[in-house]
PDB file of C-alpha atoms and ligand atoms in Angstrom:
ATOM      1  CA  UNK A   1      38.500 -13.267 -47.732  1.00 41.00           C
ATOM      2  CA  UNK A   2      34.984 -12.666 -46.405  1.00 45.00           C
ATOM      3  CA  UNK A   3      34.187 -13.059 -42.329  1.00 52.00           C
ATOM      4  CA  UNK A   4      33.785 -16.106 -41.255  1.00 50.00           C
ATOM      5  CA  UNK A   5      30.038 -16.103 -40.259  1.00 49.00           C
ATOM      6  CA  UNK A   6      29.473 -19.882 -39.065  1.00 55.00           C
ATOM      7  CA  UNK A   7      26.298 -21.772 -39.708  1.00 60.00           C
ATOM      8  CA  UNK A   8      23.961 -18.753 -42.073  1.00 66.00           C
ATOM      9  CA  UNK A   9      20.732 -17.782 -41.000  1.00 84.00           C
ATOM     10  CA  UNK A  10      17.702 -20.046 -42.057  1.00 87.00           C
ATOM     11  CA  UNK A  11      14.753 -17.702 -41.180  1.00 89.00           C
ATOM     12  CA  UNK A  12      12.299 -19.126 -43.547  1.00 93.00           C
ATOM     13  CA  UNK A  13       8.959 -19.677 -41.836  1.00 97.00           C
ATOM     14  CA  UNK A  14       7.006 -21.557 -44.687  1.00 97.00           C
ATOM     15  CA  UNK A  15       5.897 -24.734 -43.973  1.00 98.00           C
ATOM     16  CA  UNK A  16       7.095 -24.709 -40.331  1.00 98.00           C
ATOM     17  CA  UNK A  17       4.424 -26.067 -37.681  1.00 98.00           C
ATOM     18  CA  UNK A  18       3.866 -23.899 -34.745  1.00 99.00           C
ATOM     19  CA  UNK A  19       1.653 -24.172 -31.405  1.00 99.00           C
ATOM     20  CA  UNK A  20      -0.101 -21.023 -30.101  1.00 99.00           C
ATOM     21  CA  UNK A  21      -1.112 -21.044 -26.760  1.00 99.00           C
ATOM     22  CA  UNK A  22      -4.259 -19.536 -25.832  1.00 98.00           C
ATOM     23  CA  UNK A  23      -5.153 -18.746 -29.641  1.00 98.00           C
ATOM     24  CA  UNK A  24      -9.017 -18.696 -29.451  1.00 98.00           C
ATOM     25  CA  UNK A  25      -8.688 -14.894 -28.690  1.00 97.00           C
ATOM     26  CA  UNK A  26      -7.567 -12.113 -28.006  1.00 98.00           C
ATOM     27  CA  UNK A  27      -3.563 -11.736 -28.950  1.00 98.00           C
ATOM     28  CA  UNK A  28      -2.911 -15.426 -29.550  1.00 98.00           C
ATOM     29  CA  UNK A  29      -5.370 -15.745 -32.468  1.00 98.00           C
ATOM     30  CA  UNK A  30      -3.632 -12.702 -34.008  1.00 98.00           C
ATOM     31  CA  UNK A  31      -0.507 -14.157 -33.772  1.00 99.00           C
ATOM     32  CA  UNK A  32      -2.194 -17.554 -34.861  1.00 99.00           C
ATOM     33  CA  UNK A  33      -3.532 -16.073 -38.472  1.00 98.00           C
ATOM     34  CA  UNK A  34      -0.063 -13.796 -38.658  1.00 98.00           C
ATOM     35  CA  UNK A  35       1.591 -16.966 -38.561  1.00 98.00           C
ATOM     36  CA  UNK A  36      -0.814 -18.654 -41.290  1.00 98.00           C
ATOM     37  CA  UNK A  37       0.391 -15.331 -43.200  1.00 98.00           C
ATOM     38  CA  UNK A  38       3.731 -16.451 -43.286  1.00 98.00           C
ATOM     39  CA  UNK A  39       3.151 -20.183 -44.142  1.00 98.00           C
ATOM     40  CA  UNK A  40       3.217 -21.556 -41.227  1.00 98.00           C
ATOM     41  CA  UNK A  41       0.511 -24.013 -40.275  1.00 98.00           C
ATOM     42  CA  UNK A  42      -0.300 -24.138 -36.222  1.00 99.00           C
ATOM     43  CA  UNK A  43      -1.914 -25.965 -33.359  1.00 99.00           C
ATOM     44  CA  UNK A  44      -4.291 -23.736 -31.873  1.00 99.00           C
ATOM     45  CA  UNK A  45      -4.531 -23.981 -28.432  1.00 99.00           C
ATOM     46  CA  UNK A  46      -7.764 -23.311 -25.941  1.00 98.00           C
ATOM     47  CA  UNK A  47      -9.233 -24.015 -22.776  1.00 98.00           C
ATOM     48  CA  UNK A  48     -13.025 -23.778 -22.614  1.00 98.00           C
ATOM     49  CA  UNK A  49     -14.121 -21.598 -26.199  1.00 98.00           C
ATOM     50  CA  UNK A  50     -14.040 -24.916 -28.700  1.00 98.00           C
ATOM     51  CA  UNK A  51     -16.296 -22.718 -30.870  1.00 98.00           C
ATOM     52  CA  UNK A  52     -13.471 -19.794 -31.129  1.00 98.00           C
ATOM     53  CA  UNK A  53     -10.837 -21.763 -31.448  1.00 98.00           C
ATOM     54  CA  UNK A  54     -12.399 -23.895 -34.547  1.00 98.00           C
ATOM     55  CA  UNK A  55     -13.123 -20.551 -36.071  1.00 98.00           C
ATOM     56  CA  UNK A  56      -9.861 -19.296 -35.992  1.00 98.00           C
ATOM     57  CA  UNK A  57      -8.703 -22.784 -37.666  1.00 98.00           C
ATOM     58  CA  UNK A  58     -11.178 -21.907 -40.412  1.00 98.00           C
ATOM     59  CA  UNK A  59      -9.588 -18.824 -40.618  1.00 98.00           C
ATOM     60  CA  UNK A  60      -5.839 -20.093 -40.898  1.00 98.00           C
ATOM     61  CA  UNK A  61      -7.288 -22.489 -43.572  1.00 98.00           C
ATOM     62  CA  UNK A  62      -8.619 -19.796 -45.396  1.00 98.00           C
ATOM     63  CA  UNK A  63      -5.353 -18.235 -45.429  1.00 98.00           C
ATOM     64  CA  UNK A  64      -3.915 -21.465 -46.621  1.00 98.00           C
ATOM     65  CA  UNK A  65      -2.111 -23.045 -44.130  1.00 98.00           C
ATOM     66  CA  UNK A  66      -3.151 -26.161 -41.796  1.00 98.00           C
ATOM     67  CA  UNK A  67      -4.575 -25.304 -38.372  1.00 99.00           C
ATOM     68  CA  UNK A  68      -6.106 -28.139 -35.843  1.00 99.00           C
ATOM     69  CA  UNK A  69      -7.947 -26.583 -32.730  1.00 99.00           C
ATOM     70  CA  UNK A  70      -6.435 -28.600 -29.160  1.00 99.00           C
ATOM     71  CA  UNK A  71      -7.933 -28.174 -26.005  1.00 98.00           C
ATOM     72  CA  UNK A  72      -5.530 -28.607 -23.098  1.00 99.00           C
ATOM     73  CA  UNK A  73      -5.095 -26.380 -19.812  1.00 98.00           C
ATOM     74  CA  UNK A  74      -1.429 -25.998 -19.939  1.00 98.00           C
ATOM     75  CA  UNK A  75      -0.944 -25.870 -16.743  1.00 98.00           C
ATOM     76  CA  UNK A  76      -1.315 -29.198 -16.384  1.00 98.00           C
ATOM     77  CA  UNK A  77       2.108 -31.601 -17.139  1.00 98.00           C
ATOM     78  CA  UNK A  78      -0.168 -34.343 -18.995  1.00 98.00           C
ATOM     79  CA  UNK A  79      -2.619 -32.205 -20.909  1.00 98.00           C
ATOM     80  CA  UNK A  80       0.688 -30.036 -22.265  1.00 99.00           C
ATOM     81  CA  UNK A  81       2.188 -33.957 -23.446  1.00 98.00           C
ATOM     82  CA  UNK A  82      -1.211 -34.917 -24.872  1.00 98.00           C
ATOM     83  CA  UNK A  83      -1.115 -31.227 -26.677  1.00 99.00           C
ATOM     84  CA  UNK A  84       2.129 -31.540 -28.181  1.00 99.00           C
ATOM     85  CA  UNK A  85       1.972 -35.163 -29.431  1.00 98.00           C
ATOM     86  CA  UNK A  86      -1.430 -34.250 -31.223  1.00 98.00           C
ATOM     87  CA  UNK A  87      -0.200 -30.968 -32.590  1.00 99.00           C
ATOM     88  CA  UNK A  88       2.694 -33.070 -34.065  1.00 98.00           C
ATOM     89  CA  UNK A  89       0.335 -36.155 -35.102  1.00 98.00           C
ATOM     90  CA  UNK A  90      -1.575 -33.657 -36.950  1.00 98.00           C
ATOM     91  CA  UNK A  91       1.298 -31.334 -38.658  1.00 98.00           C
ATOM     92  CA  UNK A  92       4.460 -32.650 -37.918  1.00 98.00           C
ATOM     93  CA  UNK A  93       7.074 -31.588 -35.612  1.00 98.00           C
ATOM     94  CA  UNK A  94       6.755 -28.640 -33.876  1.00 98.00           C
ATOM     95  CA  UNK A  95       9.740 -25.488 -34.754  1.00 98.00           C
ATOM     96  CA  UNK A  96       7.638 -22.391 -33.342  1.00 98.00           C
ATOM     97  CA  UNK A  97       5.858 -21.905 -29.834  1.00 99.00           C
ATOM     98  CA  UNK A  98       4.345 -18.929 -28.459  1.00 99.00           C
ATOM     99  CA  UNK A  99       3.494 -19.198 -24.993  1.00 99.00           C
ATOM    100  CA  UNK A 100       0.625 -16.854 -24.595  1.00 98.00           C
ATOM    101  CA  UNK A 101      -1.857 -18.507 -22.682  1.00 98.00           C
ATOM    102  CA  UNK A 102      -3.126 -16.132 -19.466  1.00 98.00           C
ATOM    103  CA  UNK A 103      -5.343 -15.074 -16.693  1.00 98.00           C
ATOM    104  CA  UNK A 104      -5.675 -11.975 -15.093  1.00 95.00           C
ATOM    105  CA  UNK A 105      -8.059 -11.555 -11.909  1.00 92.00           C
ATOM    106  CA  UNK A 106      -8.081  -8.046 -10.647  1.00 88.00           C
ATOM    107  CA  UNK A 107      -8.632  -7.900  -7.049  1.00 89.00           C
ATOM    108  CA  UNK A 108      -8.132  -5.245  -4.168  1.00 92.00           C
ATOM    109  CA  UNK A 109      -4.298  -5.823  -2.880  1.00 95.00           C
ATOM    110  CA  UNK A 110      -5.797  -7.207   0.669  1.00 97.00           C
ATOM    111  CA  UNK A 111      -8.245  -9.487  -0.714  1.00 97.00           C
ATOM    112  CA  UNK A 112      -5.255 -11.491  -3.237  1.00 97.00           C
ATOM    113  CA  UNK A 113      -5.857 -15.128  -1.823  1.00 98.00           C
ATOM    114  CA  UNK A 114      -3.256 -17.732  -2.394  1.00 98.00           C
ATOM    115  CA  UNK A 115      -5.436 -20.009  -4.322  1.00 98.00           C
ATOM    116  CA  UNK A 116      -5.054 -16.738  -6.751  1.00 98.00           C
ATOM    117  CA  UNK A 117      -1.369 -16.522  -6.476  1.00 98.00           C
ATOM    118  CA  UNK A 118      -1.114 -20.190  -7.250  1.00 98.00           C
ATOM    119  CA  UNK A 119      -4.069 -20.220 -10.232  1.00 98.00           C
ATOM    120  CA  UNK A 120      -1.581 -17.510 -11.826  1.00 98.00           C
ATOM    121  CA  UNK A 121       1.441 -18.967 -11.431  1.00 98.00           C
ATOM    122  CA  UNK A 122       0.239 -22.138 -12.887  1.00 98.00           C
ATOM    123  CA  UNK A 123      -1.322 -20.826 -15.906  1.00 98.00           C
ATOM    124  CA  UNK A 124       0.791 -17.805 -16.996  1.00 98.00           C
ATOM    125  CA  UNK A 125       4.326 -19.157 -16.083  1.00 98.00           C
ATOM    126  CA  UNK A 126       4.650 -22.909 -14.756  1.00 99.00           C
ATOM    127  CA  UNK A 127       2.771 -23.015 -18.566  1.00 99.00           C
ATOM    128  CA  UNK A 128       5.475 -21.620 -20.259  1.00 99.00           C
ATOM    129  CA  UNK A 129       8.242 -23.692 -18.288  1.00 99.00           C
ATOM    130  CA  UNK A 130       6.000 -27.044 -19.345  1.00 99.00           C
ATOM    131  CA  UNK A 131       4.986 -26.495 -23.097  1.00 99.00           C
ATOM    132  CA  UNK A 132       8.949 -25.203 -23.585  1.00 99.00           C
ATOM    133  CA  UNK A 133      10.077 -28.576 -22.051  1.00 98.00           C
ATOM    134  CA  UNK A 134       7.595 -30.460 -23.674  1.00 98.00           C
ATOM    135  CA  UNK A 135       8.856 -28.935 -27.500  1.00 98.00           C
ATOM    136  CA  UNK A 136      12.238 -28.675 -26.734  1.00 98.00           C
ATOM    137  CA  UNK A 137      13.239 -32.241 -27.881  1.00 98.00           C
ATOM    138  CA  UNK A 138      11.992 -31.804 -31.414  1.00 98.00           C
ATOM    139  CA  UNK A 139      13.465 -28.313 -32.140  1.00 98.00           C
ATOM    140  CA  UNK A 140      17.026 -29.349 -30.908  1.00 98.00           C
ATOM    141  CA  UNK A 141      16.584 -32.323 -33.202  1.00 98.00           C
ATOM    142  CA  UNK A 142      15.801 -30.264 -36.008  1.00 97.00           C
ATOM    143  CA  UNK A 143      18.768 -27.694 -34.879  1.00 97.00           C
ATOM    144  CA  UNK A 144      15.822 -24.857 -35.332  1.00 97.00           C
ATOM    145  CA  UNK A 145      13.415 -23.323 -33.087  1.00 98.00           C
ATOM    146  CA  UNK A 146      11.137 -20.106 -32.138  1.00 98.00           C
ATOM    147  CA  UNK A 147       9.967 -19.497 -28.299  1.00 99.00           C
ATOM    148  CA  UNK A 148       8.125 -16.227 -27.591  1.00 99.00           C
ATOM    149  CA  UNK A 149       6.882 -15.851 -23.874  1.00 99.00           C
ATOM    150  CA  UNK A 150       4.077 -13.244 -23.678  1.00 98.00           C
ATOM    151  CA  UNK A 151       4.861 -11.316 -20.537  1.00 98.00           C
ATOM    152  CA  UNK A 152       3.687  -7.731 -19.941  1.00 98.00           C
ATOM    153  CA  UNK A 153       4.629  -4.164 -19.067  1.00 98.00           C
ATOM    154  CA  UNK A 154       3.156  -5.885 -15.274  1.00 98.00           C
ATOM    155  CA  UNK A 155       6.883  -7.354 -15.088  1.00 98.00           C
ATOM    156  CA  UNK A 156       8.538  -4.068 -15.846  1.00 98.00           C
ATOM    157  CA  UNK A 157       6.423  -1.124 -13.599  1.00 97.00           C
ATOM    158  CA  UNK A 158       3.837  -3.697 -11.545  1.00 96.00           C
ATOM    159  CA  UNK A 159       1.511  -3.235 -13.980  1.00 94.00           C
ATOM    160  CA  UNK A 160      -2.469  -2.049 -13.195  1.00 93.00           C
ATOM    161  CA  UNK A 161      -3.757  -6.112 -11.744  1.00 94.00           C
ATOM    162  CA  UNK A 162      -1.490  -7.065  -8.393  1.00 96.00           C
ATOM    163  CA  UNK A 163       1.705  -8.870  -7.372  1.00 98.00           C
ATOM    164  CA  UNK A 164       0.625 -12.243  -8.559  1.00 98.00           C
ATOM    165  CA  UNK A 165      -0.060 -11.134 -12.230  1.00 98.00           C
ATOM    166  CA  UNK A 166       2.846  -9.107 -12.078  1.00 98.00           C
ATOM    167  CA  UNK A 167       5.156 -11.996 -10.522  1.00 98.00           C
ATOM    168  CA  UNK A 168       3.831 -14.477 -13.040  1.00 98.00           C
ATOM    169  CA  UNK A 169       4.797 -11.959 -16.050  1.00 98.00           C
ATOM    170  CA  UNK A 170       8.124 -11.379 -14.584  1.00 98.00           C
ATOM    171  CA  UNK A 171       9.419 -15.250 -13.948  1.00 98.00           C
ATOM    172  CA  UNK A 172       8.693 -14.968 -17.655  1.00 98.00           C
ATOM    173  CA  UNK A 173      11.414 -12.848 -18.096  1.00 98.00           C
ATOM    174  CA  UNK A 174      13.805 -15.064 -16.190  1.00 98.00           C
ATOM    175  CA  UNK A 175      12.504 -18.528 -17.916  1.00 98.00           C
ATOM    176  CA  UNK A 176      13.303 -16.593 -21.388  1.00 99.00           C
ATOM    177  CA  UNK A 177      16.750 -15.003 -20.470  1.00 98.00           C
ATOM    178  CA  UNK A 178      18.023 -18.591 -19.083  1.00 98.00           C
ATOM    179  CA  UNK A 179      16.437 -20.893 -22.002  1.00 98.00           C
ATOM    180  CA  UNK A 180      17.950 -18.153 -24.692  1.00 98.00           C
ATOM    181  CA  UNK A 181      21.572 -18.673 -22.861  1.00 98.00           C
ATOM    182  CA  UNK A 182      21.599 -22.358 -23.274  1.00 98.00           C
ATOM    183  CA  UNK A 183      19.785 -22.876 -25.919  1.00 98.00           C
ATOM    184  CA  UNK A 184      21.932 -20.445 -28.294  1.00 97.00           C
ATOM    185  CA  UNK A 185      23.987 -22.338 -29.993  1.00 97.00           C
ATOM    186  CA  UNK A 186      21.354 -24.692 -30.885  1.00 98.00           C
ATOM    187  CA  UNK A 187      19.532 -22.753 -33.223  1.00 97.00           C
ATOM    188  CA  UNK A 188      17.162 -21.570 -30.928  1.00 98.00           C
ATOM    189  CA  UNK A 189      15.957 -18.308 -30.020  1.00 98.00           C
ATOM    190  CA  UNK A 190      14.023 -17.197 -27.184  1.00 98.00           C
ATOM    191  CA  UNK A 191      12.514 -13.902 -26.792  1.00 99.00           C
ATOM    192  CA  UNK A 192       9.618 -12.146 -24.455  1.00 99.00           C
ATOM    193  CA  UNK A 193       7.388  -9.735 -26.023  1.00 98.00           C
ATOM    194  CA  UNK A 194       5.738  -7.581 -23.576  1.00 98.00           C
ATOM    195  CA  UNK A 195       2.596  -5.232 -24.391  1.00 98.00           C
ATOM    196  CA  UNK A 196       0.660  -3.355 -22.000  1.00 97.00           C
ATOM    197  CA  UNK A 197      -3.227  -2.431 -22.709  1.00 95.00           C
ATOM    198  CA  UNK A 198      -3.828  -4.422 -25.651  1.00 97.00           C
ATOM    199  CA  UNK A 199      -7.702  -4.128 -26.547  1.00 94.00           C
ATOM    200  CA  UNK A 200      -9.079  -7.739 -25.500  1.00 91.00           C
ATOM    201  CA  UNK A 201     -11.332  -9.628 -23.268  1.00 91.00           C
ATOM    202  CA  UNK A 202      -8.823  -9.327 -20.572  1.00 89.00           C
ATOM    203  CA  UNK A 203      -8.827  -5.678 -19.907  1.00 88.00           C
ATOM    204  CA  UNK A 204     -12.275  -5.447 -21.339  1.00 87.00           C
ATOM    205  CA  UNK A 205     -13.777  -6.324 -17.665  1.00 77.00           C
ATOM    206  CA  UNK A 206     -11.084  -3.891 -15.580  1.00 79.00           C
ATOM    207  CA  UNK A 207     -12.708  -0.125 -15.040  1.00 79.00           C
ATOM    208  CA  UNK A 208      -9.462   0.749 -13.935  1.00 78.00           C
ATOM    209  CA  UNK A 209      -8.100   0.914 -17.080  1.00 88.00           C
ATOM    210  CA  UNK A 210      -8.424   3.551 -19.440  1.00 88.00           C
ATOM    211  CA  UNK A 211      -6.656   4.796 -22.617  1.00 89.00           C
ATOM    212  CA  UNK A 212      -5.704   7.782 -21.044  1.00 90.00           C
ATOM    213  CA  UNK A 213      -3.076   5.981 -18.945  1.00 91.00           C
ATOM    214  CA  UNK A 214      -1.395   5.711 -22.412  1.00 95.00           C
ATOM    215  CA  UNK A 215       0.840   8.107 -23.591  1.00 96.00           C
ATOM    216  CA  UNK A 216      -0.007   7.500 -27.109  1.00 96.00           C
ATOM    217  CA  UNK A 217      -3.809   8.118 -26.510  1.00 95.00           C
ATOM    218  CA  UNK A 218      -5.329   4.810 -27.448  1.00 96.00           C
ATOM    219  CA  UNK A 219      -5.101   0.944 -26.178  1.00 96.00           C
ATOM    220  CA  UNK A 220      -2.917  -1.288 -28.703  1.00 97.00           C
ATOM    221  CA  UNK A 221      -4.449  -3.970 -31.012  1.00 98.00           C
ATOM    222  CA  UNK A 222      -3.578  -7.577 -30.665  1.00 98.00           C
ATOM    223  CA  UNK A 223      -2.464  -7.353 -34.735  1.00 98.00           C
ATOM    224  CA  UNK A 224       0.029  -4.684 -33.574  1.00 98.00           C
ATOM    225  CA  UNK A 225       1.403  -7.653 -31.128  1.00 98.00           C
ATOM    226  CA  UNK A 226       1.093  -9.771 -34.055  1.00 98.00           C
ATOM    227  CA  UNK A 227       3.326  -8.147 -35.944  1.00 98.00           C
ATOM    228  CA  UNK A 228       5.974  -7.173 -33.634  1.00 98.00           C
ATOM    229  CA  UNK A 229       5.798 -10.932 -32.408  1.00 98.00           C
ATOM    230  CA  UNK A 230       6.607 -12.789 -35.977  1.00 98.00           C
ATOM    231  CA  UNK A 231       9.217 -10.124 -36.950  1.00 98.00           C
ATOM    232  CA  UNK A 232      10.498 -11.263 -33.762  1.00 98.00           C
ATOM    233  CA  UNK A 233      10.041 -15.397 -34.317  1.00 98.00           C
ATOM    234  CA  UNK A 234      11.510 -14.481 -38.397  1.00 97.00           C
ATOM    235  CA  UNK A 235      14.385 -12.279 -37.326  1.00 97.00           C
ATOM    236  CA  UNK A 236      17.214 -15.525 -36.082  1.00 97.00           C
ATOM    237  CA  UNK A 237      20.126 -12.984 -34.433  1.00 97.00           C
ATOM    238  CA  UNK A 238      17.423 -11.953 -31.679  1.00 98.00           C
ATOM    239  CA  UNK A 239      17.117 -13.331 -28.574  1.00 98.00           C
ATOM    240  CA  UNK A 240      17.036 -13.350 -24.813  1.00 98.00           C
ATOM    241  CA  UNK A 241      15.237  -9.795 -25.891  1.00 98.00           C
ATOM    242  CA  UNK A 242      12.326  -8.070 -24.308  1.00 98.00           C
ATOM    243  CA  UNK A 243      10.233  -6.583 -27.143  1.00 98.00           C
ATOM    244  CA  UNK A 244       8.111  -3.627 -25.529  1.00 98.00           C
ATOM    245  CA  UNK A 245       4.905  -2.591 -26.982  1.00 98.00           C
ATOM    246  CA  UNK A 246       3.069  -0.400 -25.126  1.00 98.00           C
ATOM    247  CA  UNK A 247       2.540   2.819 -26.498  1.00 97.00           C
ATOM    248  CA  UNK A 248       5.356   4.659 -24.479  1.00 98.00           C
ATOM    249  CA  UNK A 249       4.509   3.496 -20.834  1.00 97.00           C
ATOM    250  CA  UNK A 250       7.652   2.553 -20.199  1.00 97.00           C
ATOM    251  CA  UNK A 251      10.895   2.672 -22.089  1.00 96.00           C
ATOM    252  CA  UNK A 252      13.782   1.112 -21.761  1.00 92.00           C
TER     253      UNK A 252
HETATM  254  P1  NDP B 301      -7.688 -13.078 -23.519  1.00 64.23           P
HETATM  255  O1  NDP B 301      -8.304 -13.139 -22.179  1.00 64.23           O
HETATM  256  O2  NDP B 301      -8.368 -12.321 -24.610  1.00 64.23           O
HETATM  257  O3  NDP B 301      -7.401 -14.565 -24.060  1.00 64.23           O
HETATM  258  C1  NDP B 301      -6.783 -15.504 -23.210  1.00 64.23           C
HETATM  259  C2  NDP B 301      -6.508 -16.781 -23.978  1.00 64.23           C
HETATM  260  O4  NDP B 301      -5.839 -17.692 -23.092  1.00 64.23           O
HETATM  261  C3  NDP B 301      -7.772 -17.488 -24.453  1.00 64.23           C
HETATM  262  O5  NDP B 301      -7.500 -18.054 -25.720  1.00 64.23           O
HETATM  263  C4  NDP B 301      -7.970 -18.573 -23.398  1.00 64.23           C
HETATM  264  O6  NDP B 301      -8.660 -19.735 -23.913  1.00 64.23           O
HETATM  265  C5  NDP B 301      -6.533 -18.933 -23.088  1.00 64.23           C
HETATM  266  N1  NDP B 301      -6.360 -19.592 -21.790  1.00 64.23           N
HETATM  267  C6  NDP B 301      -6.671 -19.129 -20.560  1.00 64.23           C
HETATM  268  N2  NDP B 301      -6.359 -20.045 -19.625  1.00 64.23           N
HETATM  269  C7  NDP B 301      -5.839 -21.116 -20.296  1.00 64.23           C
HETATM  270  C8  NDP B 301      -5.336 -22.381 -19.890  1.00 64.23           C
HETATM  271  N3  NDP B 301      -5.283 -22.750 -18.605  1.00 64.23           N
HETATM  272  N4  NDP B 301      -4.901 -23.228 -20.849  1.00 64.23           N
HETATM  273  C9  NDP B 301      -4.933 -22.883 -22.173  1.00 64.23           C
HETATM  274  N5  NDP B 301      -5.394 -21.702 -22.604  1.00 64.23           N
HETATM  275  C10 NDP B 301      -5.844 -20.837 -21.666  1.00 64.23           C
HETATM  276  O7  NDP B 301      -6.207 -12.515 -23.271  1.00 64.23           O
HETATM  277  P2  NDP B 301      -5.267 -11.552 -24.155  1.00 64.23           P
HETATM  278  O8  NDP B 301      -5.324 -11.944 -25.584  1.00 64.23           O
HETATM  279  O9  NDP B 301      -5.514 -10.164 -23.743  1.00 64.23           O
HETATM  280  O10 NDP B 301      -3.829 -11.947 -23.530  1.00 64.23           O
HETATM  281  C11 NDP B 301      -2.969 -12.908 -24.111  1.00 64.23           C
HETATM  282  C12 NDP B 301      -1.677 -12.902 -23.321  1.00 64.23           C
HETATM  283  O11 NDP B 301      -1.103 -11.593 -23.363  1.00 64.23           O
HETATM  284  C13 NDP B 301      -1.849 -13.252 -21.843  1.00 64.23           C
HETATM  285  O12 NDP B 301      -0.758 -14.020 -21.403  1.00 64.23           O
HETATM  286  C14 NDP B 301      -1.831 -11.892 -21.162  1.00 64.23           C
HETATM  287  O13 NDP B 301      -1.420 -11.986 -19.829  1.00 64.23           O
HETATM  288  C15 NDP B 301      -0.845 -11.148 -22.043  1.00 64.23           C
HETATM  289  N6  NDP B 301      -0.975  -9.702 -21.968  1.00 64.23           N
HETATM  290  C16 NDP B 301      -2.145  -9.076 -22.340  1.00 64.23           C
HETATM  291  C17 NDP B 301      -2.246  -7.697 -22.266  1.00 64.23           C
HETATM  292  C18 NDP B 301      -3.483  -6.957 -22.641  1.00 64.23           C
HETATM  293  O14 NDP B 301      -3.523  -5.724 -22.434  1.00 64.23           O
HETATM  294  N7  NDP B 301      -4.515  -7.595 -23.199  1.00 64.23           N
HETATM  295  C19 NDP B 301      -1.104  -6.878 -21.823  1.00 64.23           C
HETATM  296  C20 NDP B 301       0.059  -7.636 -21.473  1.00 64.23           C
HETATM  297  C21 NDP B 301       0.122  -8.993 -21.566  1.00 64.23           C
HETATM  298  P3  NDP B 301     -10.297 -19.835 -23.884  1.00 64.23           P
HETATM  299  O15 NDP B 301     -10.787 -18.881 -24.941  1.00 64.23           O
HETATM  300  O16 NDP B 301     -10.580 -21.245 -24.226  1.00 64.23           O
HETATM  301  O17 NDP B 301     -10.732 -19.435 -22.509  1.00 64.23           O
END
């Protein structure tokens, strides 16, 4: 008599509609086209670059998937509702979200204002906690979801930007480790991936970083986060994890 295993694993990702956050650049539209690799068609979310965003949808299309282009600050409660009833109006019910929308905004430790701590906050975490809510009802429905939260090696070490970066990358941590407890026996996994020095607009504009502060030698690419974050969203006995990529910074 074989082990009794319960309900199998259903980690098929074809045809599955997913929302990336953020996915006009940078790491969100490499996990937006590594997505489109594996079937799935996806929302993808911007904030001001319309243009970028609608190329990346040309891009998924080329691929072969469906892609529609949203524009929504999602740190805002409406703008995340309006975002996730068009994303479904457009390709059904939503299964996978990646919460990767972010700011950064370097700034000597004494001169960190609270309209920074709060701009932060609201963009890189109360984000997360909204666009989770605002998905949740459809994936328990469906008894199936995916929810990556794209923290950072900041919530591990402090990071290279300041407290409010690194606060807002660490409450990630928390949100992922509390929605993967209850939402475990639904079906749903939640996981954080966090990379450090990722070549992308966002360190692009920081002198203080360099490669050399990596032991590998070089920054990461936003493909390598790609790649680590859809084994991640395939792989259905993971979660509540913290998937490290940052070229040996830190290890855990
Ligand atoms: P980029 O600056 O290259 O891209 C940021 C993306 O977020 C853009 O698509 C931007 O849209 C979008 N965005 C910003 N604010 C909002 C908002 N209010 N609502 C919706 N979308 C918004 O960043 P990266 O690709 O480098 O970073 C992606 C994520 O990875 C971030 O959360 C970042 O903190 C994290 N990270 C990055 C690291 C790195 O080394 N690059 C290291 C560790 C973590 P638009 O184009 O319209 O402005």
């Amino acid at each position: 008599m074989g082990l009794d295993t319960g309900t199998h694993a259903d980690n098929t990702l074809t045809n599955r509609v997913a929302i990336v956050t953020g996915a006009s650049r940078g790491i969100g539209r490499a996990v937006a086209c590594a997505l489109a690799r594996e079937g799935v068609h996806v929302a993808v979310n911007y904030h001001e670059n319309a243009a970028a965003a609608h190329e990346v949808c040309k891009q998924i299309e080329a691929i072969g998937t469906r892609a529609v282009a949203i524009r929504a600050d999602v740190g805002d409660a409406a703008q995340v509702s309006t975002l996730v009833d068009q994303a479904t109006d457009a390709l059904g019910e939503v299964a996978i979200l990646v919460n990767n929308a972010g700011i950064s905004r370097h700034a000597p430790l004494d001169q960190i204002t609270v309209q920074d701590w709060d701009d932060l906050l609201r963009t890189n975490l109360t984000s997360a906690f909204l666009m989770t809510q605002a998905v949740l009802p459809a994936m328990r429905r469906a008894g199936w979801g995916r929810i990556i939260n794209m923290s950072s090696i900041a919530a591990q070490t402090g990071g290279v930007i300041g407290p409010h970066y690194a606060a807002s990358k660490a409450g990630m941590l928390g949100l992922t480790h509390s929605y993967a407890k209850l939402l475990s026996h639904e079906g749903i996994t939640v996981n954080a991936v966090a990379p450090a020095l990722i070549e992308s607009d966002m360190i692009a504009h920081n002198p203080a970083i360099r490669p050399g502060m990596i032991p590998i030698g070089r920054f990461g690419t936003a493909d390598e986060v790609a790649d680590m974050t859809v084994a991640t969203i395939r792989n259905g006995y993971v979660t509540g994890q913290t998937i490290n990529l940052n070229g040996g910074w830190y290890m855990s």
